Coordinates of N, CA and C in Angstrom, one line a residue:
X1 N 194.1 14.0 139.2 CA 192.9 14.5 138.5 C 193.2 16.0 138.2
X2 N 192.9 16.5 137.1 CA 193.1 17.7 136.6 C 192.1 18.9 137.6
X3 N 193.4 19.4 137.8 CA 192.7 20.8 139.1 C 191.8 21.5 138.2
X4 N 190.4 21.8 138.3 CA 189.9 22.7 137.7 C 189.7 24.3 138.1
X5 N 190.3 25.3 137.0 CA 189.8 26.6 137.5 C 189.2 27.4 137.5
X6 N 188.3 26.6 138.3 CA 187.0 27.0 139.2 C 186.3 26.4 140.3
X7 N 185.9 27.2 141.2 CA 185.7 26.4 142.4 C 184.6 25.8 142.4
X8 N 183.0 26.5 141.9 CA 181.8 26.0 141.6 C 181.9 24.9 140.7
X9 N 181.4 23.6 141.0 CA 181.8 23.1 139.2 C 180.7 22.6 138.9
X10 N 179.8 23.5 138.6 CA 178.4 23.6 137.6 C 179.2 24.6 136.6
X11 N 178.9 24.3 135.2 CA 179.1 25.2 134.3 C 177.5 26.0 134.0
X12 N 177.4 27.3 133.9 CA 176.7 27.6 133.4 C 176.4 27.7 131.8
X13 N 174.6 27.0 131.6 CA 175.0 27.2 129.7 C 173.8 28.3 129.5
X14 N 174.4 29.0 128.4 CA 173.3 30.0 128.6 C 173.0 30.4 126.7
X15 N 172.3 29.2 126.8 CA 172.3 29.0 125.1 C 170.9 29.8 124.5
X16 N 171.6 30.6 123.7 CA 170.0 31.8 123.0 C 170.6 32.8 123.7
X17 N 171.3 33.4 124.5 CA 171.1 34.7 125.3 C 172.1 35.2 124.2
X18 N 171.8 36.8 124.4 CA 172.2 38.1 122.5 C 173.1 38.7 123.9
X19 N 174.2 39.3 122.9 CA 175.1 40.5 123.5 C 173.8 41.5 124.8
X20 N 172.7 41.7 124.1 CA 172.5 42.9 124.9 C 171.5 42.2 125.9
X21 N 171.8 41.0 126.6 CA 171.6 40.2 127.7 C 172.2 40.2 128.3
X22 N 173.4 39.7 128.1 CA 174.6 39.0 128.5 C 174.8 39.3 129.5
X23 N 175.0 40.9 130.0 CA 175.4 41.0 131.1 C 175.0 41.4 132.4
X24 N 173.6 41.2 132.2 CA 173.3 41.3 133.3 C 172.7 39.8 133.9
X25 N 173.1 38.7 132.7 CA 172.8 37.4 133.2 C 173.7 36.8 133.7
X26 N 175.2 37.4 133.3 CA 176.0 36.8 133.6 C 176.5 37.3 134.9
X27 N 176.5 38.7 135.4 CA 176.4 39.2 136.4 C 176.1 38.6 137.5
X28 N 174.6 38.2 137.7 CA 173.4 37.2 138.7 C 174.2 36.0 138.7
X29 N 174.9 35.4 137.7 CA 175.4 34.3 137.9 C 176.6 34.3 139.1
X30 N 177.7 34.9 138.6 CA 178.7 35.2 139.0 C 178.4 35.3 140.5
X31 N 177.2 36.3 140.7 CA 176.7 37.3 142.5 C 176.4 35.7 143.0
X32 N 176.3 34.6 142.2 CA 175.3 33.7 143.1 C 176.3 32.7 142.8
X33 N 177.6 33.1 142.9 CA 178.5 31.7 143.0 C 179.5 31.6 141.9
X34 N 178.5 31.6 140.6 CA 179.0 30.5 139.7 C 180.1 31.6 138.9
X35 N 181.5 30.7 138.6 CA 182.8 31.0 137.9 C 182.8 30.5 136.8
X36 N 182.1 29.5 136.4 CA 182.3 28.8 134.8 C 181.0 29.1 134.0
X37 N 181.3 29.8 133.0 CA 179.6 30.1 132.3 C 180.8 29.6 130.6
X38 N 179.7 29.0 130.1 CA 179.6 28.6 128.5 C 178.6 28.9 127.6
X39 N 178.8 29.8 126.2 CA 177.7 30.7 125.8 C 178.0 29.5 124.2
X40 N 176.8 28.9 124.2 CA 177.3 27.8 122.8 C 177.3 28.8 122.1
X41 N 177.7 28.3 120.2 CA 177.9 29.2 119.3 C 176.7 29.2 118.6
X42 N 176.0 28.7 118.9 CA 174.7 28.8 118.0 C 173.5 29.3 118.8
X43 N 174.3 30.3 120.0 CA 173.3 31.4 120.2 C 173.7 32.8 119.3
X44 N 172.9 33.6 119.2 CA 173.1 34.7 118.3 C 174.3 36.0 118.6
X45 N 175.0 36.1 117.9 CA 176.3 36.7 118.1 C 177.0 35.9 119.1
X46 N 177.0 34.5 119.0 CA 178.2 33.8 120.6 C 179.3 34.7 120.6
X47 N 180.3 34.8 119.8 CA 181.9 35.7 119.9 C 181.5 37.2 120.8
X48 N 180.4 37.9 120.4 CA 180.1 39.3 120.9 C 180.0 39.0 122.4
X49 N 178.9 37.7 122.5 CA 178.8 38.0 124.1 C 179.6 37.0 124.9
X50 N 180.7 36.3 124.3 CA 181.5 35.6 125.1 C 182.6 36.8 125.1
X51 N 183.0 37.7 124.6 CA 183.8 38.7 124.7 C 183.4 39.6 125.9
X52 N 182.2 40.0 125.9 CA 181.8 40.9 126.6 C 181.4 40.5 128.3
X53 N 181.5 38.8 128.5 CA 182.0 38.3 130.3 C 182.9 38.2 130.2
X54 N 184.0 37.9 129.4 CA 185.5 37.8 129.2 C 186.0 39.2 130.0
X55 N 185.5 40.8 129.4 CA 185.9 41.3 129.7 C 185.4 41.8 131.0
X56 N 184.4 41.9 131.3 CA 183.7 41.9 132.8 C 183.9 40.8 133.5
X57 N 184.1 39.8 133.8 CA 184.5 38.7 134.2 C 185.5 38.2 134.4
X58 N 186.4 38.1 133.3 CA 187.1 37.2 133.2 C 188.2 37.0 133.8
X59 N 188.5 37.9 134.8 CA 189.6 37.6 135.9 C 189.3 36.7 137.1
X60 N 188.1 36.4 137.3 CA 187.6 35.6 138.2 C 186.4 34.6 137.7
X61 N 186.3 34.2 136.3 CA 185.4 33.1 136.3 C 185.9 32.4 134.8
X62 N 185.8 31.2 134.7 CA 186.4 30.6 133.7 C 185.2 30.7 132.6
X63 N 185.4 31.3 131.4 CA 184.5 31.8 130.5 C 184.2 31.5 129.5
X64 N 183.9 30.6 128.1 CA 184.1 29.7 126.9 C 182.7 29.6 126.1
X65 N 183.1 29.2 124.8 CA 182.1 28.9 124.5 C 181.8 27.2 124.2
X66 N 180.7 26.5 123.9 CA 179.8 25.1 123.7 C 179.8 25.5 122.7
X67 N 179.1 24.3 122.2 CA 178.7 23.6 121.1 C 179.9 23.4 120.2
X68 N 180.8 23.7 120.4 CA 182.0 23.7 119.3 C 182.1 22.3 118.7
X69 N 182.0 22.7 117.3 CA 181.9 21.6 116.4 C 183.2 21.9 115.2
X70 N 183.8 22.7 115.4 CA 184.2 23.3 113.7 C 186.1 23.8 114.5
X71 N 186.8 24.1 113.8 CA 187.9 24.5 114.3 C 187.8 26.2 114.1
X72 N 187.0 26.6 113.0 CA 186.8 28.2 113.5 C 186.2 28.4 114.3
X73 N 185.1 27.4 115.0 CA 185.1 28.2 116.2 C 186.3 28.4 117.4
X74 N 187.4 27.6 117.8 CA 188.3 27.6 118.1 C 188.9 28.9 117.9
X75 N 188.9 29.3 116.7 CA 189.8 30.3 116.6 C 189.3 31.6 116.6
X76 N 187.6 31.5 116.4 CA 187.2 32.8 117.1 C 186.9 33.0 118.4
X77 N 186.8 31.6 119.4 CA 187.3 31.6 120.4 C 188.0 32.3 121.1
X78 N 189.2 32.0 120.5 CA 190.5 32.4 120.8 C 190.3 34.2 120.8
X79 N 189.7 34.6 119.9 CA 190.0 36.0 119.8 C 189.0 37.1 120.6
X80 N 188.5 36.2 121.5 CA 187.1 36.4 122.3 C 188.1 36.8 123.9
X81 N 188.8 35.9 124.1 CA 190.1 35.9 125.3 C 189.2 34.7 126.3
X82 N 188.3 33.6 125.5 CA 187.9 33.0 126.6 C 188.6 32.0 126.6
X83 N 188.6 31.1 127.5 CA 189.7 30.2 127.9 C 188.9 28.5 128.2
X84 N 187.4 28.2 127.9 CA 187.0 27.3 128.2 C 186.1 26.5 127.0
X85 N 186.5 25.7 126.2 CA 185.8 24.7 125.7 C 184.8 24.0 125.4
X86 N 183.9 23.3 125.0 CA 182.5 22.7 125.8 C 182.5 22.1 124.1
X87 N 182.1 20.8 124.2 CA 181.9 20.0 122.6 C 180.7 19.0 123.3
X88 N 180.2 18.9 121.9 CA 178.7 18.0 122.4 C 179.3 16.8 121.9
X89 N 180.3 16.4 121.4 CA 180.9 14.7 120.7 C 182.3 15.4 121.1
X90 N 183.0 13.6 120.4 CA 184.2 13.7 120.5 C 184.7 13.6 119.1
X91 N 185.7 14.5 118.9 CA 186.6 14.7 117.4 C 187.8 14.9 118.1
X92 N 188.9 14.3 118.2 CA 190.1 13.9 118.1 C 191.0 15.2 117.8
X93 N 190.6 15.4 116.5 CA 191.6 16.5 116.0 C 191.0 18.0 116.4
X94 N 189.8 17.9 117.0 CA 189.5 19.6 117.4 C 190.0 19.7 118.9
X95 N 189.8 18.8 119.6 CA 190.4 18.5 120.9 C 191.8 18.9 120.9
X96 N 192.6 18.1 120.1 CA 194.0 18.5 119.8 C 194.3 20.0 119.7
X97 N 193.5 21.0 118.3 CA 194.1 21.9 118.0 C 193.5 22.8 119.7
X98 N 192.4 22.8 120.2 CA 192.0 23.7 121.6 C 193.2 23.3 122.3
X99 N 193.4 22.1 123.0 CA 194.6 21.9 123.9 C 195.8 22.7 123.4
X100 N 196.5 22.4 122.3 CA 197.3 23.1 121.9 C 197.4 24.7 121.6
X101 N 196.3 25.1 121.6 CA 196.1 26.6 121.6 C 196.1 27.1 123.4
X102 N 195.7 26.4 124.8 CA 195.5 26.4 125.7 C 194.4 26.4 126.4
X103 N 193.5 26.0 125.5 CA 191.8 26.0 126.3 C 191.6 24.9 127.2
X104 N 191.2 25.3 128.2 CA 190.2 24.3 128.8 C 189.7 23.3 127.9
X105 N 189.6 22.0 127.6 CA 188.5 21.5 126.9 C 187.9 20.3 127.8
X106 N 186.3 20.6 127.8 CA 185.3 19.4 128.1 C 184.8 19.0 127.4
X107 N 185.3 17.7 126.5 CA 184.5 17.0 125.3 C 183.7 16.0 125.5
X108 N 182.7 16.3 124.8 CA 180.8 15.2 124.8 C 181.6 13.9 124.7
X109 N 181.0 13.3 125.6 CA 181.1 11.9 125.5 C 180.1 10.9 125.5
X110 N 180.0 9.9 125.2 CA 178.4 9.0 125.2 C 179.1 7.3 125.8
X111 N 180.3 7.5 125.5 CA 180.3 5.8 125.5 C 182.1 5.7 126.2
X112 N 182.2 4.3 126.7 CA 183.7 4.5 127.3 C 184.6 5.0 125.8
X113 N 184.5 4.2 124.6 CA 185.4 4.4 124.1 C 185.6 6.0 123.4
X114 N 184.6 6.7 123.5 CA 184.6 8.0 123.0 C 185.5 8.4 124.1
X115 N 185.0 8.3 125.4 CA 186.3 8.8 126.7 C 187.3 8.3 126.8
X116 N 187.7 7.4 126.4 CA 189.4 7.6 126.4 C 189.8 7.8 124.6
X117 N 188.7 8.2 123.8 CA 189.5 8.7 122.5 C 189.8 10.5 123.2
X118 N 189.0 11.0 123.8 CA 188.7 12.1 124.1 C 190.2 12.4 125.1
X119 N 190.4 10.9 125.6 CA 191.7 11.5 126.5 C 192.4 11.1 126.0
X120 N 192.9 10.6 124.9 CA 194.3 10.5 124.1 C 194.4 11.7 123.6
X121 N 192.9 12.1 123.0 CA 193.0 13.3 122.3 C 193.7 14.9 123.6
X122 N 193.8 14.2 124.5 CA 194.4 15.8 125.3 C 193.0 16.6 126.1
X123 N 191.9 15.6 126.0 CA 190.9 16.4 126.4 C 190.7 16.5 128.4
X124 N 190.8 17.7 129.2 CA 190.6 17.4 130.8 C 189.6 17.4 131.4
X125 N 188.0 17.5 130.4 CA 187.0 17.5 131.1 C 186.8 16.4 130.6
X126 N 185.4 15.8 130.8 CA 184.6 14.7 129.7 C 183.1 15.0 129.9
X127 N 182.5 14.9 129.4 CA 181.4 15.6 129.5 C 180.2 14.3 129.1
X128 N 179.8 14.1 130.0 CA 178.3 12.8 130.1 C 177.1 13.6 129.1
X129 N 177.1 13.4 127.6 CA 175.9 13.7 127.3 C 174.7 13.5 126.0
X130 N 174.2 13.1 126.4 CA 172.6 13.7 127.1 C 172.8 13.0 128.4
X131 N 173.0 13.4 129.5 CA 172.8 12.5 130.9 C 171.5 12.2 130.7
X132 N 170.5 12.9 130.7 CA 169.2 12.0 131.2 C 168.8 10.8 130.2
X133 N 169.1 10.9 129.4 CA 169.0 9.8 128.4 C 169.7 8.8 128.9
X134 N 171.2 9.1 129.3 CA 172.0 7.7 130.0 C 171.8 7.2 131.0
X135 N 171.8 8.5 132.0 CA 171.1 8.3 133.9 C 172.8 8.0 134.2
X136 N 172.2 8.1 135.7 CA 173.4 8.0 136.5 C 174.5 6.1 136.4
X137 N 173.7 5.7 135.9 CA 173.8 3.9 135.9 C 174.9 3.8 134.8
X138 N 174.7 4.7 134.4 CA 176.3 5.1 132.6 C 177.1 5.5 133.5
X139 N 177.0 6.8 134.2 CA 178.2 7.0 135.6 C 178.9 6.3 135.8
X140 N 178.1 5.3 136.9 CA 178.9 4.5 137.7 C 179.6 3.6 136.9
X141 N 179.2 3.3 135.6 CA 179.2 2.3 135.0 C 181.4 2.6 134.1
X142 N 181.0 4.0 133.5 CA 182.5 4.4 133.1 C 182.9 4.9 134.7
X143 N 182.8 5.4 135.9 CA 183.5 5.3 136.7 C 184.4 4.2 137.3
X144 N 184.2 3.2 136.5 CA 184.8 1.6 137.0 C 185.8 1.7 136.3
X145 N 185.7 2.3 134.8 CA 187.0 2.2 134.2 C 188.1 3.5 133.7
X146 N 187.3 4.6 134.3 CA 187.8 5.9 133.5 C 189.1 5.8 134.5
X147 N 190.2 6.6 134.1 CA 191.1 7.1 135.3 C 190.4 8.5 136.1
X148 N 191.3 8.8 137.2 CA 190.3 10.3 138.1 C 190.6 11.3 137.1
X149 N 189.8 10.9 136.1 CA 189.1 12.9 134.9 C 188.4 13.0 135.6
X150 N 188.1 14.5 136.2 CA 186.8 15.1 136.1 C 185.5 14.6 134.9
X151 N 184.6 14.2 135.2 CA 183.5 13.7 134.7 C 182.1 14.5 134.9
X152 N 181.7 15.4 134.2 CA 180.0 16.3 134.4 C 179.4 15.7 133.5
X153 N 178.1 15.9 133.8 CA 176.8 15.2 133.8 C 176.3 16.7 132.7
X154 N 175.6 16.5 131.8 CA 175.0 17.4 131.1 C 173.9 17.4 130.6
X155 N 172.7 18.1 130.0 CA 171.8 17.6 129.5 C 170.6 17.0 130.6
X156 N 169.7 18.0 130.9 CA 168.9 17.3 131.4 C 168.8 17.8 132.9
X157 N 170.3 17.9 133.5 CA 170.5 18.0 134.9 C 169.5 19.0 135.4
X158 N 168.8 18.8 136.1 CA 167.9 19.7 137.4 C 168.9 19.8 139.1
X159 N 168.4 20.7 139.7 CA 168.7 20.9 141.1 C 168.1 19.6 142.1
X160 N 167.1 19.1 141.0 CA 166.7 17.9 141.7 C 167.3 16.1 141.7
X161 N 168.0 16.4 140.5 CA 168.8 15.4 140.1 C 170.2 15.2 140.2
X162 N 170.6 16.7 140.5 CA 172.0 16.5 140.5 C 172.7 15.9 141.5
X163 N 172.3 15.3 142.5 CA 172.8 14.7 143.7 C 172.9 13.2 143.6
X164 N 172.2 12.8 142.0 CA 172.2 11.4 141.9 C 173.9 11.0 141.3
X165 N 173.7 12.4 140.5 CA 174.8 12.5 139.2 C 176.0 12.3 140.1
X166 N 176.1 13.0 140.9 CA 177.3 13.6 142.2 C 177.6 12.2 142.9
X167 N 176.6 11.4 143.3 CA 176.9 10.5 143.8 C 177.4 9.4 142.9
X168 N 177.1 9.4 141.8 CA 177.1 7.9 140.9 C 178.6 8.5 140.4
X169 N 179.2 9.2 140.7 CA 180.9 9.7 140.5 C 181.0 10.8 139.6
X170 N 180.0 12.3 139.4 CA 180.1 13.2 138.1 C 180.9 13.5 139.6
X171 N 181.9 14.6 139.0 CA 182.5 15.9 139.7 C 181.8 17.3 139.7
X172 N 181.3 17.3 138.9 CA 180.3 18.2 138.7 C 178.7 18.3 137.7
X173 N 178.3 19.1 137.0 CA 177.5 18.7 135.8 C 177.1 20.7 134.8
X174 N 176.5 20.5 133.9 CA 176.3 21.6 132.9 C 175.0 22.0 133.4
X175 N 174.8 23.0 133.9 CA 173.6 23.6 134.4 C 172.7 24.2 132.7
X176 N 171.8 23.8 132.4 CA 171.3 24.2 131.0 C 170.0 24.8 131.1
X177 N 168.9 24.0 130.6 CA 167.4 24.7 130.5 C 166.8 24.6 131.7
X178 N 167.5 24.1 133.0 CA 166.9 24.2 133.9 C 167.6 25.4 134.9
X179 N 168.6 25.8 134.5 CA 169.0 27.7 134.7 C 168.1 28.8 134.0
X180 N 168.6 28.6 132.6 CA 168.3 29.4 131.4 C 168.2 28.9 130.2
X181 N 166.4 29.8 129.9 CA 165.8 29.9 128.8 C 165.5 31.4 128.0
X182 N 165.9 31.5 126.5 CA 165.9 32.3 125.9 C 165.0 33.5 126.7
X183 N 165.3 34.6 126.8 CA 164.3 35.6 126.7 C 163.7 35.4 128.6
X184 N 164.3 35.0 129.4 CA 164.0 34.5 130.6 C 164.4 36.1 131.4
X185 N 163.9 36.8 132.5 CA 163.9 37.9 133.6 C 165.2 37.5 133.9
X186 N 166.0 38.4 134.2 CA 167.3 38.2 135.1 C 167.0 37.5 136.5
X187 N 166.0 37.7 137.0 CA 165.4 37.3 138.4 C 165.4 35.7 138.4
X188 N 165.1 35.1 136.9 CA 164.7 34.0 136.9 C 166.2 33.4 136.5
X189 N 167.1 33.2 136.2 CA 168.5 33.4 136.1 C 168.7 33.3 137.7
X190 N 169.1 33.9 138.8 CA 169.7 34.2 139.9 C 169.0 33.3 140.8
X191 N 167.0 33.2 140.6 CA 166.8 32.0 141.2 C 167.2 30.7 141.0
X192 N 166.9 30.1 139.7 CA 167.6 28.7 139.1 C 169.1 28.6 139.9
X193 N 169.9 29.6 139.5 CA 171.3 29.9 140.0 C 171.6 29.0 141.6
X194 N 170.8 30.1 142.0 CA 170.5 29.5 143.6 C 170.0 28.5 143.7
X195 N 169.3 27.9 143.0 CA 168.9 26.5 143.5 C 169.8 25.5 142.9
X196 N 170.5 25.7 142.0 CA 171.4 25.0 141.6 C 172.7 24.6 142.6
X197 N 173.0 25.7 142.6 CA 174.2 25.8 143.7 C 174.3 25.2 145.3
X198 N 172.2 25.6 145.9 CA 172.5 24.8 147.2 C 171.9 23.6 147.0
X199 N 171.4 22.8 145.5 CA 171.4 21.0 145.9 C 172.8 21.1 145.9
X200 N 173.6 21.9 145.0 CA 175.4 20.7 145.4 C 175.9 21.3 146.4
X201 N 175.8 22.2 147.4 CA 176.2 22.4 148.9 C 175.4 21.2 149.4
X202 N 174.2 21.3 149.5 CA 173.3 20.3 149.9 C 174.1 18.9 150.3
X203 N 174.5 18.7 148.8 CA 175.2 17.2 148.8 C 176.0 17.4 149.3
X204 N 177.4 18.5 148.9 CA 178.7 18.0 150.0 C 178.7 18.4 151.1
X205 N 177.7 18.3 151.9 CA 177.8 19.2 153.4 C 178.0 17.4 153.8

């Protein structure tokens, strides 16, 4: 199974937050565990504020941007210094060019055969999404046949659900609107955070 680097494996998504948020959300994150944050591109300036935890950050938490749909985002990616991927489908040939450039990539999956195009394509995460739409019963269901990928649950996931996700075989899942929403207190960020973090101590104790 592909070692991941990071030890928390909730990604944080922190979709809508502007450069002049960023850092003090990503901060709270980091103070309350979490090493993997993903800023999609279709929040406002994504490159500005994926640059700016890269460089506060980025020695100790794996940092990337979502939603990547397009190969420029890849390549302004790249010029960001972040190192982690996140796609809401699978495309073959964008998988390819991230891998080959060295990213992390966790590509959207919906169906078995999307997950193993996703892993011919070179991809090391796979990413269950919309989980709540599929539920954990899609889990178990590609856990019969996937090989040991890391598998997260995305979309939807709560602190109250993720223990189903964990159990029915995710390795982890994408922490989203039930962390962070646009325009949200930093306080409310650090809480979510926290509660995220101890349902999955919760579960592996």
């Amino acid at each position: 199974m592909t070692v991941l680097p990071f030890q928390l494996p909730l990604i944080a998504i922190l979709r809508g937050i502007t450069p002049g948020e960023v850092d003090a959300h990503v901060d709270a994150l980091v103070e309350e565990g979490f090493d993997a944050i993903e800023i999609p591109t279709n929040s406002p300036d994504w490159e500005d504020s994926v640059r700016r935890s890269v460089q506060r950050h980025g020695q100790h938490a794996c940092i990337g941007a979502g939603t990547v749909v397009q190969p420029q985002h890849i390549d302004a990616l790249l010029r960001t210094g972040g190192r982690l991927m996140v796609t809401p489908n699978t495309d073959p040939q964008l998988i390819q060019h991230a891998v080959a450039e060295g990213l992390l990539v966790a590509a959207g999956i919906a169906t078995a055969s999307e997950a193993f195009q996703a892993l011919r394509a070179g991809a090391q995460v796979l990413k269950l999404f919309p989980a709540s739409i599929h539920g954990p019963a899609l889990v178990r269901a590609l856990r019969s046949v996937l090989p040991p990928v890391p598998l997260f649950a995305v979309g939807g996931v709560s602190p109250s659900t993720l223990a189903s996700y964990l159990s029915a075989g995710c390795q982890g899942a994408g922490t989203g609107g039930d962390l962070y929403q646009p325009g949200q207190p930093v306080q409310a960020t650090r809480d979510n955070a926290r509660a995220f973090r101890q349902a999955y101590l919760d579960y592996s104790a």
